[in-house]
Coordinates of N, CA and C in Angstrom, one line a residue:
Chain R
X1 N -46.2 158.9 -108.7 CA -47.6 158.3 -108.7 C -48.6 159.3 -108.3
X2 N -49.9 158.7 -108.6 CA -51.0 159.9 -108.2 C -50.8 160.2 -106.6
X3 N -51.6 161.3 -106.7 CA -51.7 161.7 -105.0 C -53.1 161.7 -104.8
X4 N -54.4 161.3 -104.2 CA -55.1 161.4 -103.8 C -55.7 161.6 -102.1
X5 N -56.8 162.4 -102.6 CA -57.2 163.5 -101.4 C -58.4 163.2 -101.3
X6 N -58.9 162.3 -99.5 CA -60.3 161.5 -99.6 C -60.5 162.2 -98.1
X7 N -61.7 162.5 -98.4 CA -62.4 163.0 -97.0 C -64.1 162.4 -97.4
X8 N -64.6 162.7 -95.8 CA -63.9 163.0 -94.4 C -63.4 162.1 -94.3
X9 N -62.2 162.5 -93.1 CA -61.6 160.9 -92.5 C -62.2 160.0 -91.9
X10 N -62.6 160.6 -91.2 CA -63.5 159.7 -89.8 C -65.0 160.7 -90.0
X11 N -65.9 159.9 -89.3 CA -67.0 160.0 -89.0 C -67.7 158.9 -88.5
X12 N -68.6 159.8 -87.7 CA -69.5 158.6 -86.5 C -71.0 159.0 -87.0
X13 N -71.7 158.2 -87.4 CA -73.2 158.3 -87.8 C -73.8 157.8 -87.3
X14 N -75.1 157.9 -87.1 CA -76.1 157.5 -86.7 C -76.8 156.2 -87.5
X15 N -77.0 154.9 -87.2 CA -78.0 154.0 -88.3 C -79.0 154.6 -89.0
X16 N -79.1 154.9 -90.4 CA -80.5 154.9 -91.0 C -79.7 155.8 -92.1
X17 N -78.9 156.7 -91.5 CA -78.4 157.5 -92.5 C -77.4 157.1 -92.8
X18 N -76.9 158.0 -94.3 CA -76.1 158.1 -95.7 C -74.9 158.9 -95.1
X19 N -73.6 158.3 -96.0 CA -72.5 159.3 -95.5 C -72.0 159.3 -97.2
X20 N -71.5 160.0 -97.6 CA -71.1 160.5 -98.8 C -69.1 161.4 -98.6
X21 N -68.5 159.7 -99.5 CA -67.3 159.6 -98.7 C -66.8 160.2 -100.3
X22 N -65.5 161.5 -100.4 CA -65.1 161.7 -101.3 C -64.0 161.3 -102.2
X23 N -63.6 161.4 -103.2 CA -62.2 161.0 -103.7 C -61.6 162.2 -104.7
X24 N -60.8 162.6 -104.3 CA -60.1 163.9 -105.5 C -58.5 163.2 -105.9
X25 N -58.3 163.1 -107.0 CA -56.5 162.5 -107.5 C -56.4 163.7 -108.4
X26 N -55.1 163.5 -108.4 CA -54.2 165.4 -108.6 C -53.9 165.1 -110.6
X27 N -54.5 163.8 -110.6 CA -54.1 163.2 -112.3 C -55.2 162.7 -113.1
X28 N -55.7 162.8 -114.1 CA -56.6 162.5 -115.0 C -56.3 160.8 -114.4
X29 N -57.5 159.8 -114.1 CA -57.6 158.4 -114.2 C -59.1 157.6 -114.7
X30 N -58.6 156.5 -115.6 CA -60.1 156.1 -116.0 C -60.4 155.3 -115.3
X31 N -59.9 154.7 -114.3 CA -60.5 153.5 -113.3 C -60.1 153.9 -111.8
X32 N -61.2 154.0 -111.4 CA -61.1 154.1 -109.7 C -61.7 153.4 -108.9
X33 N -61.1 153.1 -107.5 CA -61.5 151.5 -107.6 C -61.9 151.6 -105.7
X34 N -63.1 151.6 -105.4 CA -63.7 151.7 -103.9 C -63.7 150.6 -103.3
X35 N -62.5 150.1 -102.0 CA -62.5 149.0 -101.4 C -63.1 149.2 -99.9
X36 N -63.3 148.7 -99.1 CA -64.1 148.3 -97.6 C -63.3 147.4 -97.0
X37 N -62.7 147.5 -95.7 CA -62.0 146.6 -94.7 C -62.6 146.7 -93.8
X38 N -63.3 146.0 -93.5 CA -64.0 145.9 -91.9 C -63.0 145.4 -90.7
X39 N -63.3 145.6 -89.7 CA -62.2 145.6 -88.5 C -61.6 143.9 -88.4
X40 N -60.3 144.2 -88.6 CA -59.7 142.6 -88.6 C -59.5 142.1 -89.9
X41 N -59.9 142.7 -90.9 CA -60.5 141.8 -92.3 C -59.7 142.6 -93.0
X42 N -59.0 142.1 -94.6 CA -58.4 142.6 -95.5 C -59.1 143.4 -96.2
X43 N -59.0 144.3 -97.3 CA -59.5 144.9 -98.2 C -60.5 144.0 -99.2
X44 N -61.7 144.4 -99.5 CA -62.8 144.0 -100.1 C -63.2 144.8 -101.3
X45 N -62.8 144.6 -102.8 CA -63.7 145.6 -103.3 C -64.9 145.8 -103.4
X46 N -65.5 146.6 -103.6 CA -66.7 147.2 -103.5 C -67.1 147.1 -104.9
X47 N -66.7 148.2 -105.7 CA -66.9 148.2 -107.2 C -65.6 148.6 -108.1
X48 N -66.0 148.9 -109.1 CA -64.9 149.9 -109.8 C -65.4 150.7 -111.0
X49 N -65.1 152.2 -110.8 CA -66.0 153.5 -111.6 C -64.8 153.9 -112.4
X50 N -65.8 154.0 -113.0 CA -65.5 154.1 -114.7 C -66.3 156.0 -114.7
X51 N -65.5 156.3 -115.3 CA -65.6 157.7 -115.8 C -66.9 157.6 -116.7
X52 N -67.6 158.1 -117.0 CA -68.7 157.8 -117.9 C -70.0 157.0 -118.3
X53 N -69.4 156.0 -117.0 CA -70.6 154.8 -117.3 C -70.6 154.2 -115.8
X54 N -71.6 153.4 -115.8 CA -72.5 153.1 -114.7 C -71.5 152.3 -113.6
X55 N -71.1 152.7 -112.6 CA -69.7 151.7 -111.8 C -70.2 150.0 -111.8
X56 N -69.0 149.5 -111.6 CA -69.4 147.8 -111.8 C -69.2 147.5 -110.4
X57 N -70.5 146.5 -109.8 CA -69.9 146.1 -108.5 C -69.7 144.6 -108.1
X58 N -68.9 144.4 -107.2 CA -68.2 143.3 -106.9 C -69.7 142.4 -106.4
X59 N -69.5 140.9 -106.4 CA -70.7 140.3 -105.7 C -70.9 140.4 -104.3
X60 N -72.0 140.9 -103.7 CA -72.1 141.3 -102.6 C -72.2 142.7 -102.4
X61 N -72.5 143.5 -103.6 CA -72.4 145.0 -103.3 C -73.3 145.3 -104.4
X62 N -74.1 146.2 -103.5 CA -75.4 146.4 -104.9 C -75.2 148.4 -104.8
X63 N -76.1 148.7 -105.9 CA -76.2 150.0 -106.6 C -76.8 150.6 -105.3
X64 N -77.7 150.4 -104.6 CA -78.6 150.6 -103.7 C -78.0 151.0 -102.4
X65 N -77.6 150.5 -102.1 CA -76.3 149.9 -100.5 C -75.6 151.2 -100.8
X66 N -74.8 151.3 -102.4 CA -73.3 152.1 -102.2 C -73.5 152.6 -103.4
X67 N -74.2 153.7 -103.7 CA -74.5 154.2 -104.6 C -72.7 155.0 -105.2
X68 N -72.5 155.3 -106.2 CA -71.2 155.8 -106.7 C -71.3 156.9 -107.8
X69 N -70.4 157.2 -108.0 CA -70.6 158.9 -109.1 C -69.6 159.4 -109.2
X70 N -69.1 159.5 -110.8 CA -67.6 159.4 -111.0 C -68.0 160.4 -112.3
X71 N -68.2 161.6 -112.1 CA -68.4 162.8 -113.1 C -67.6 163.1 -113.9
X72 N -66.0 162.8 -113.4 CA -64.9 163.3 -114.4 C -63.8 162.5 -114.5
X73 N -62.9 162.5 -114.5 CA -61.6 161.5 -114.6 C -60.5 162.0 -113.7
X74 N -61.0 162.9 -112.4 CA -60.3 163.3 -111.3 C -61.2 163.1 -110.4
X75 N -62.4 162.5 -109.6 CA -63.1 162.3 -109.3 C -64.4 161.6 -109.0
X76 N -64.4 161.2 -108.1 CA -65.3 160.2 -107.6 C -65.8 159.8 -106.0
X77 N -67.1 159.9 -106.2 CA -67.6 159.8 -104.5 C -68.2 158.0 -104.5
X78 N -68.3 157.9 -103.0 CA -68.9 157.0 -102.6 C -70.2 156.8 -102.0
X79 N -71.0 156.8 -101.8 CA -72.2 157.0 -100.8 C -72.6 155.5 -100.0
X80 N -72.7 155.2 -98.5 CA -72.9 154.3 -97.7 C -74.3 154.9 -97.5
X81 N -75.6 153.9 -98.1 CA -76.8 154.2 -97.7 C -77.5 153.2 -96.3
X82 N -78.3 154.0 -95.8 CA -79.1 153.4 -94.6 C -78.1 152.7 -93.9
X83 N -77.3 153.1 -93.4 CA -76.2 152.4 -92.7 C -76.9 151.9 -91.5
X84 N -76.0 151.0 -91.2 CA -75.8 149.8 -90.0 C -74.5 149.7 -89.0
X85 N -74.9 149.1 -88.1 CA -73.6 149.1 -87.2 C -72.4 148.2 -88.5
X86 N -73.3 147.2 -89.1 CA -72.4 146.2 -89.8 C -71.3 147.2 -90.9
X87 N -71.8 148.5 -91.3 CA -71.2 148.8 -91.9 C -69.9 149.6 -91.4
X88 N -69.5 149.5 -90.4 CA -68.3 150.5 -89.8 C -67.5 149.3 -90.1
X89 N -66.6 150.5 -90.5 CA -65.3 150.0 -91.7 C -64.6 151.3 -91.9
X90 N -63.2 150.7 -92.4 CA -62.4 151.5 -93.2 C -63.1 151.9 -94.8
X91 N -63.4 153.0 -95.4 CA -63.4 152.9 -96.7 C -62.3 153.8 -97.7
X92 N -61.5 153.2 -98.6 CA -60.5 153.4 -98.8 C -61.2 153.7 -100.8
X93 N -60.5 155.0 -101.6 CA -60.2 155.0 -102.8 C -59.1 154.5 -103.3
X94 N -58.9 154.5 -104.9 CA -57.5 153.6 -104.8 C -57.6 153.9 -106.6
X95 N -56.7 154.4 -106.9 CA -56.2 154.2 -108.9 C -55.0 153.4 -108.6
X96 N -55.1 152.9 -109.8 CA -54.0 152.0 -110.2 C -53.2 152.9 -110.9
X97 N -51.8 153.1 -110.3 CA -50.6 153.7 -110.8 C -49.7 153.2 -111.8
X98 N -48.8 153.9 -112.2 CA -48.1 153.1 -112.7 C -47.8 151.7 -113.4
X99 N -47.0 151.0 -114.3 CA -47.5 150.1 -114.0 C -46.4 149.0 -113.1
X100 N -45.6 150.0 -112.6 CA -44.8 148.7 -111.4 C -45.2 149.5 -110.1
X101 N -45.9 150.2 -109.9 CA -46.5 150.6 -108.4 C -47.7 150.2 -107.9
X102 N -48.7 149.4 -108.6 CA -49.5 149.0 -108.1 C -50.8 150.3 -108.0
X103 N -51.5 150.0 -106.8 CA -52.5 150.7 -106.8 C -52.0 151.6 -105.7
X104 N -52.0 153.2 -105.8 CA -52.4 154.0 -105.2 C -53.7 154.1 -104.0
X105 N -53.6 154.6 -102.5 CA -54.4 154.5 -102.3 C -55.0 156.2 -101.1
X106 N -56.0 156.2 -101.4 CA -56.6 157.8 -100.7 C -56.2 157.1 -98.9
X107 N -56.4 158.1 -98.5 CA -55.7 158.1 -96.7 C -56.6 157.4 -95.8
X108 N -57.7 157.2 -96.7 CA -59.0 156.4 -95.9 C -60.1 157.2 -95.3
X109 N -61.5 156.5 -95.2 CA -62.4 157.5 -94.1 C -62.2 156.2 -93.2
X110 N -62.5 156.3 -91.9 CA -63.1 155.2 -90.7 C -63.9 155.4 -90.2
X111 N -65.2 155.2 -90.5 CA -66.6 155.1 -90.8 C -67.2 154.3 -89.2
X112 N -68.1 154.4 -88.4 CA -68.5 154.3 -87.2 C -69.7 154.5 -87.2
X113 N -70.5 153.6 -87.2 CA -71.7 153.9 -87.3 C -72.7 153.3 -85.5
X114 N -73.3 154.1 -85.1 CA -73.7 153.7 -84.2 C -75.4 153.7 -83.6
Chain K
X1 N -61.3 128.2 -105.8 CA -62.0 129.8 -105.4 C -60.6 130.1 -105.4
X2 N -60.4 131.3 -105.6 CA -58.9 132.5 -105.7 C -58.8 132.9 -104.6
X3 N -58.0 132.2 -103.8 CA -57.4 133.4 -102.4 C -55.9 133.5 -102.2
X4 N -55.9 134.1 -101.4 CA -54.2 134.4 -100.5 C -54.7 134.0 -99.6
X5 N -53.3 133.7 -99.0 CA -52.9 133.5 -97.6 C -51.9 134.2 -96.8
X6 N -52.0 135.2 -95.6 CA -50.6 135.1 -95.3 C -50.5 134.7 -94.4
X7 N -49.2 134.4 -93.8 CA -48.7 134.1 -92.7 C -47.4 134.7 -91.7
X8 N -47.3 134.9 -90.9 CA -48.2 134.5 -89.7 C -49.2 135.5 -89.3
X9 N -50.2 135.4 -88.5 CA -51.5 136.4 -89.1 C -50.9 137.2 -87.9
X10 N -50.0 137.0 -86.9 CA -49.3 138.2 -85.9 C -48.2 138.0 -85.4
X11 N -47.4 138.7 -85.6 CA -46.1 138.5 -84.8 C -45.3 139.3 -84.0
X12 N -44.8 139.4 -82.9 CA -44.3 140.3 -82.1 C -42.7 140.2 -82.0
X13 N -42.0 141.1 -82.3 CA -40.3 140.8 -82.3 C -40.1 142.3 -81.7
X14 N -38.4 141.9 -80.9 CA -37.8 143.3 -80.2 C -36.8 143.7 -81.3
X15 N -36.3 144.9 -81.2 CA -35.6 145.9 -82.1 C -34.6 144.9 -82.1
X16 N -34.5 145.3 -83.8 CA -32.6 144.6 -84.5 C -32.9 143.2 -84.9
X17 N -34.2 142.4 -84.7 CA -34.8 141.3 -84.5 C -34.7 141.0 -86.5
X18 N -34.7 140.0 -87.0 CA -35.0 139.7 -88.1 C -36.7 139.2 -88.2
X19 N -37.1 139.6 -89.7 CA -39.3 139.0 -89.9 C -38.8 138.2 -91.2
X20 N -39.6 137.5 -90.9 CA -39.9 136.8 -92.2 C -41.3 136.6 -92.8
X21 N -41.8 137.7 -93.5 CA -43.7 137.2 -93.7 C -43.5 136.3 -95.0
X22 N -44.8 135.6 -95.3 CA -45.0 134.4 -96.4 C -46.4 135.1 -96.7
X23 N -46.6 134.9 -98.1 CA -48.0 135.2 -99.0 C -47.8 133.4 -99.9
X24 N -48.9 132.8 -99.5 CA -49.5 132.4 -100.9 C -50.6 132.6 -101.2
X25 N -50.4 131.9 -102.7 CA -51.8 132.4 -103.5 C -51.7 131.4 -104.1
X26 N -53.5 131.5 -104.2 CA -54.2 130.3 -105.6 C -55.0 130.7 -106.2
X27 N -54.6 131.3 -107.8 CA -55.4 132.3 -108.5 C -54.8 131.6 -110.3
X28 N -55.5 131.4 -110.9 CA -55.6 131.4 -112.2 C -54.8 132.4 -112.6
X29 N -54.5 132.8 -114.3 CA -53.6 133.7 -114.8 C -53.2 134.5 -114.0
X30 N -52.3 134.3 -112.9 CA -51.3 135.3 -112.3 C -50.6 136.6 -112.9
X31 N -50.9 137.8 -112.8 CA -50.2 139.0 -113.0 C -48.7 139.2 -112.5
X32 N -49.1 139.8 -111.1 CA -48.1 139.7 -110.4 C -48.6 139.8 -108.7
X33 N -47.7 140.3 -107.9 CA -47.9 139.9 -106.6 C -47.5 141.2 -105.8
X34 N -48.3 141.9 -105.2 CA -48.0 143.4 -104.2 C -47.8 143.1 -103.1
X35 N -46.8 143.7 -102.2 CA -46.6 144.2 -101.1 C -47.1 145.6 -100.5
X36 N -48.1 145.5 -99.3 CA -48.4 147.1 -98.8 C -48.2 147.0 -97.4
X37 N -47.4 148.4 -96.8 CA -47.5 148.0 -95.4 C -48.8 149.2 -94.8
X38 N -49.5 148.6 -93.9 CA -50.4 149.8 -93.7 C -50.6 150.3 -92.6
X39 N -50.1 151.6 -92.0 CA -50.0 151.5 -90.8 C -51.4 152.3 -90.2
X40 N -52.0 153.2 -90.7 CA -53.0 153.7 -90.2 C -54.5 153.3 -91.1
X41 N -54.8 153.8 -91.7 CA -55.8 153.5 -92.8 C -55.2 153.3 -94.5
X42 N -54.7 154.0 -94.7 CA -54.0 153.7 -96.3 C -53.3 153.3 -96.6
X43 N -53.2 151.6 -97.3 CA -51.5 150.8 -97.4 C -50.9 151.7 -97.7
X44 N -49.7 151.5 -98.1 CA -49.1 152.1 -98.6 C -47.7 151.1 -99.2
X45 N -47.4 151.8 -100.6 CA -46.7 150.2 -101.7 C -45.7 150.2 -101.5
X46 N -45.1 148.8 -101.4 CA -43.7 148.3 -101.2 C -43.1 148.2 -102.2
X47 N -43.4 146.6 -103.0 CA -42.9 146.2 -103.8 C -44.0 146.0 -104.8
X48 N -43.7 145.4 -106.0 CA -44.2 144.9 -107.1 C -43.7 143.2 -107.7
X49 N -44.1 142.3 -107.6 CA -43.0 141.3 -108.2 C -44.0 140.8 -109.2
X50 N -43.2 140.6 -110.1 CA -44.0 139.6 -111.4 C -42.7 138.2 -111.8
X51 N -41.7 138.2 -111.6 CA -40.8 137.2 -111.9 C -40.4 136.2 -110.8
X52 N -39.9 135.2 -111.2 CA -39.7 134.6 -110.2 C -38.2 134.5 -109.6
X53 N -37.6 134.6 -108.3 CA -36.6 134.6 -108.1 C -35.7 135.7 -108.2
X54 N -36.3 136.7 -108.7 CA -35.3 138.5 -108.8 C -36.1 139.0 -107.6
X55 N -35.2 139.4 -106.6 CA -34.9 140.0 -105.4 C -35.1 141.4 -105.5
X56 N -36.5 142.3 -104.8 CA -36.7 143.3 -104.6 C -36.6 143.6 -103.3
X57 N -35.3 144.9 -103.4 CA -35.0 145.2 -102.3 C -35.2 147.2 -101.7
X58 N -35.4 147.5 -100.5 CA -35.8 148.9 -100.6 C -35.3 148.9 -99.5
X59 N -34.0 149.4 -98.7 CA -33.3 149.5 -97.4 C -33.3 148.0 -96.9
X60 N -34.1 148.4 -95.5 CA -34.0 147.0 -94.9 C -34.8 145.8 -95.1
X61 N -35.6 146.2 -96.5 CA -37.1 145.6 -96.5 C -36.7 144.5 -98.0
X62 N -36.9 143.3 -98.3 CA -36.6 142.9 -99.6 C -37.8 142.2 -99.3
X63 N -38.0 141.4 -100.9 CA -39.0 140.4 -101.1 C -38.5 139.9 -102.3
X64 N -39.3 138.6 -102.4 CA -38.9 137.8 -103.3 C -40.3 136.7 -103.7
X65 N -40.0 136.3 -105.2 CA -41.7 135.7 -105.5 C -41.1 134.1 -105.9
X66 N -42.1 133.4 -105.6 CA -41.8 131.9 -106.1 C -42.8 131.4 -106.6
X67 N -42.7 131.1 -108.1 CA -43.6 131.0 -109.0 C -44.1 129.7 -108.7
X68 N -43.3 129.0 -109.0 CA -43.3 127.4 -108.5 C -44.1 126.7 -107.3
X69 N -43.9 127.5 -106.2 CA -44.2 127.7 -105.1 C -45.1 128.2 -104.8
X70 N -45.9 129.4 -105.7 CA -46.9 130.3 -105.3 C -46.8 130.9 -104.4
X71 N -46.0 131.6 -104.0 CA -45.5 132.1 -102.3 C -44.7 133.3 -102.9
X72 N -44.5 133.8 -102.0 CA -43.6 135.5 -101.4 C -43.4 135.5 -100.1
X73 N -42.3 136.0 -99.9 CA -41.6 136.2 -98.9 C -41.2 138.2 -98.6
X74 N -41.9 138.3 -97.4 CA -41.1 139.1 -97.4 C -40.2 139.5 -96.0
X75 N -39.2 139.7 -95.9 CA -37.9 140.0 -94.9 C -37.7 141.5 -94.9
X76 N -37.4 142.1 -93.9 CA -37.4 142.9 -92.9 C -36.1 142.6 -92.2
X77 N -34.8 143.2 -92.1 CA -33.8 142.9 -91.1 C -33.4 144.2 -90.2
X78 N -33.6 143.7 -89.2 CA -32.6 144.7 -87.9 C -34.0 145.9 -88.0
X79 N -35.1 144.8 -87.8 CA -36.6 145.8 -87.6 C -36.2 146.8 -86.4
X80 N -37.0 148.2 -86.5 CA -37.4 149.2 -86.1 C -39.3 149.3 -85.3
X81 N -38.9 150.4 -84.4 CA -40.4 150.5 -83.7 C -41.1 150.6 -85.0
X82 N -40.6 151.3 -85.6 CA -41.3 152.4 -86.8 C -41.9 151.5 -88.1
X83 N -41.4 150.2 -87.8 CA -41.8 148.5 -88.9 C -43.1 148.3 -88.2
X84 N -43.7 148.5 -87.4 CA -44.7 147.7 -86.4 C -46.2 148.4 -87.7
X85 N -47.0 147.2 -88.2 CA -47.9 147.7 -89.3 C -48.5 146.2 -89.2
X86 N -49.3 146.5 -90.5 CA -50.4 145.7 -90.9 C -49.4 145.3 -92.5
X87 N -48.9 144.0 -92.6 CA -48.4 144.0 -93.9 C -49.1 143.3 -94.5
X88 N -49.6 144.1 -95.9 CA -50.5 143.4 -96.8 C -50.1 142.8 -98.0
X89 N -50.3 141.5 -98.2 CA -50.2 141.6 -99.8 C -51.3 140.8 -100.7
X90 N -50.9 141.6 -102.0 CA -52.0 141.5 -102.7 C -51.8 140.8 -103.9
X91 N -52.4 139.6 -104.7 CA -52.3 139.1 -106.0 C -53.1 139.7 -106.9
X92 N -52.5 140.0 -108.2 CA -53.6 140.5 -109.3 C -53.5 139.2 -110.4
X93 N -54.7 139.3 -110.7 CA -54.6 137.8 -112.0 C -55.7 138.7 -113.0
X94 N -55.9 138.0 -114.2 CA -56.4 138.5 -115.1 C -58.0 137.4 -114.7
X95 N -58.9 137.9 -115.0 CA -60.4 137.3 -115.0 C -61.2 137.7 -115.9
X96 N -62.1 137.0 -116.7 CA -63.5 138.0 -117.0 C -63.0 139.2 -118.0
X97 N -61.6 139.1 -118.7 CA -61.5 140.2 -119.6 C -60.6 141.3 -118.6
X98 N -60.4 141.1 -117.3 CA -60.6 142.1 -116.5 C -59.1 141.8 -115.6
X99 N -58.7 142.7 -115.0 CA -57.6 142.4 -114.2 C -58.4 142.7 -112.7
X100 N -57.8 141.8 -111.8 CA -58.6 141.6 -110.3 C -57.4 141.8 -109.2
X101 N -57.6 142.6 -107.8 CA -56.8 142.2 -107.4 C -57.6 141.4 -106.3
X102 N -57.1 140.5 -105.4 CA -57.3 139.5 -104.1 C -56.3 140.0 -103.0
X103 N -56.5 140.5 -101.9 CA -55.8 140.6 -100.6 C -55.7 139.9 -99.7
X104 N -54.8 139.7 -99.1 CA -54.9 138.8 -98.1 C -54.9 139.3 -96.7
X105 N -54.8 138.5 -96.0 CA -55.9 139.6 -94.7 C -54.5 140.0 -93.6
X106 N -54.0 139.7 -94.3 CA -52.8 141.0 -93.5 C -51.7 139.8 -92.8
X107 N -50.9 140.6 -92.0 CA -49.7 139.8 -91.0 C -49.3 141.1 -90.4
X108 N -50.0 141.3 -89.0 CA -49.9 142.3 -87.5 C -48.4 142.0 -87.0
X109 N -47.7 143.1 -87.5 CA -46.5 142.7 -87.1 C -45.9 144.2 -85.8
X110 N -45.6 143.4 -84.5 CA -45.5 144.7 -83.8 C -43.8 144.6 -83.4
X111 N -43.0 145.6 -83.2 CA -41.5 145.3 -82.8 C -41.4 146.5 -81.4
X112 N -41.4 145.6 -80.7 CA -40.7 146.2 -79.2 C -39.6 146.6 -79.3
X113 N -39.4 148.5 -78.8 CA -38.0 148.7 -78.4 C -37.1 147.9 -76.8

């Protein structure tokens, strides 16, 4: 299955600013898929980026908030704008493997905003 | 509305101990049904089930899906420190043209040596 490589891991920010969270997979993929777990809480998607075209986002997640950019089909960032304490969370990438392995997923950032 | 459930949302057992976790779900056109255990930040995949009643098994770890039932099960026998995680599972159904998955908010499983 793919291998994916997501940095930074961790970071502690300050409210007001942007953190620009990365994704690299070692395999050409056309759906990559950005979820959010806030502490206690299960995985939430965010959106899901499409190589080529404008990422689709889940209800509750706007273009603005979590901007996205998916240039190639190994690749894709995330960006957490004007952050808030509300936003410290795990943020996790994720292709869908295989098709009896489910989704693949990057090592995670843990996001801290203070 | 489409959710999971799992249960028990924590449980604490000593080494050699048998687990029993439970997933349901209530989701329209069902795919199939994932297992992830997550120990630090990135699940990481167990199983896969789409049938009902065929036994997936991986060392000490099996699971099993009940179509009928909407439920999964999954067992753990003669647990280890090294089992102590966040076990997740997850339903994919088809929506909107689109395949979705739904998580459920985990089962905190810790094992005392």
């Amino acid at each position: 299955s793919a291998v994916i490589s997501q940095k930074p891991s961790r970071d502690i920010c300050q409210r007001g600013t942007s953190l620009t969270i990365q994704c690299q997979v070692d395999s050409q993929v056309t759906m990559m898929f950005w979820y959010r777990q806030q502490p206690g809480q299960s995985l939430t998607l965010i959106a899901t980026a499409n190589q080529g075209s404008e990422a689709t986002y889940e209800s509750g997640f706007v273009i603005d908030k979590f901007p996205i950019s998916r240039p190639n089909l190994t690749f894709s960032t995330l960006t957490v704008s004007n952050m808030s304490p509300e936003d410290s969370s795990i943020y996790l990438c994720s292709v869908e493997a295989w098709a009896d392995y489910g989704y693949t997923f990057g090592s995670g950032t843990r996001l801290t905003v203070v | 509305e489409d959710k999971v459930v799992q249960s028990p949302l924590s449980l604490v057992v000593h080494e050699g101990d048998t687990v029993t976790l439970n997933c349901s779900y209530e989701v329209t056109n069902f795919r199939s049904l994932l297992w992830y255990k997550q120990e630090k930040k990135a699940p990481t995949f167990l199983f896969m089930l789409t049938s009902s009643g065929i036994e997936k098994k991986s060392g000490r770890l099996s699971s099993i899906l009940d179509k009928k039932e909407l439920s999964s099960i999954l067992n753990i026998t003669a647990t280890q420190t090294g089992d102590s995680a966040i076990y997740l599972c997850a339903v994919v159904y088809f929506t909107s043209g689109t395949y979705k998955y739904i998580f459920g908010t985990g089962t905190r499983l810790k094992v005392l040596a």
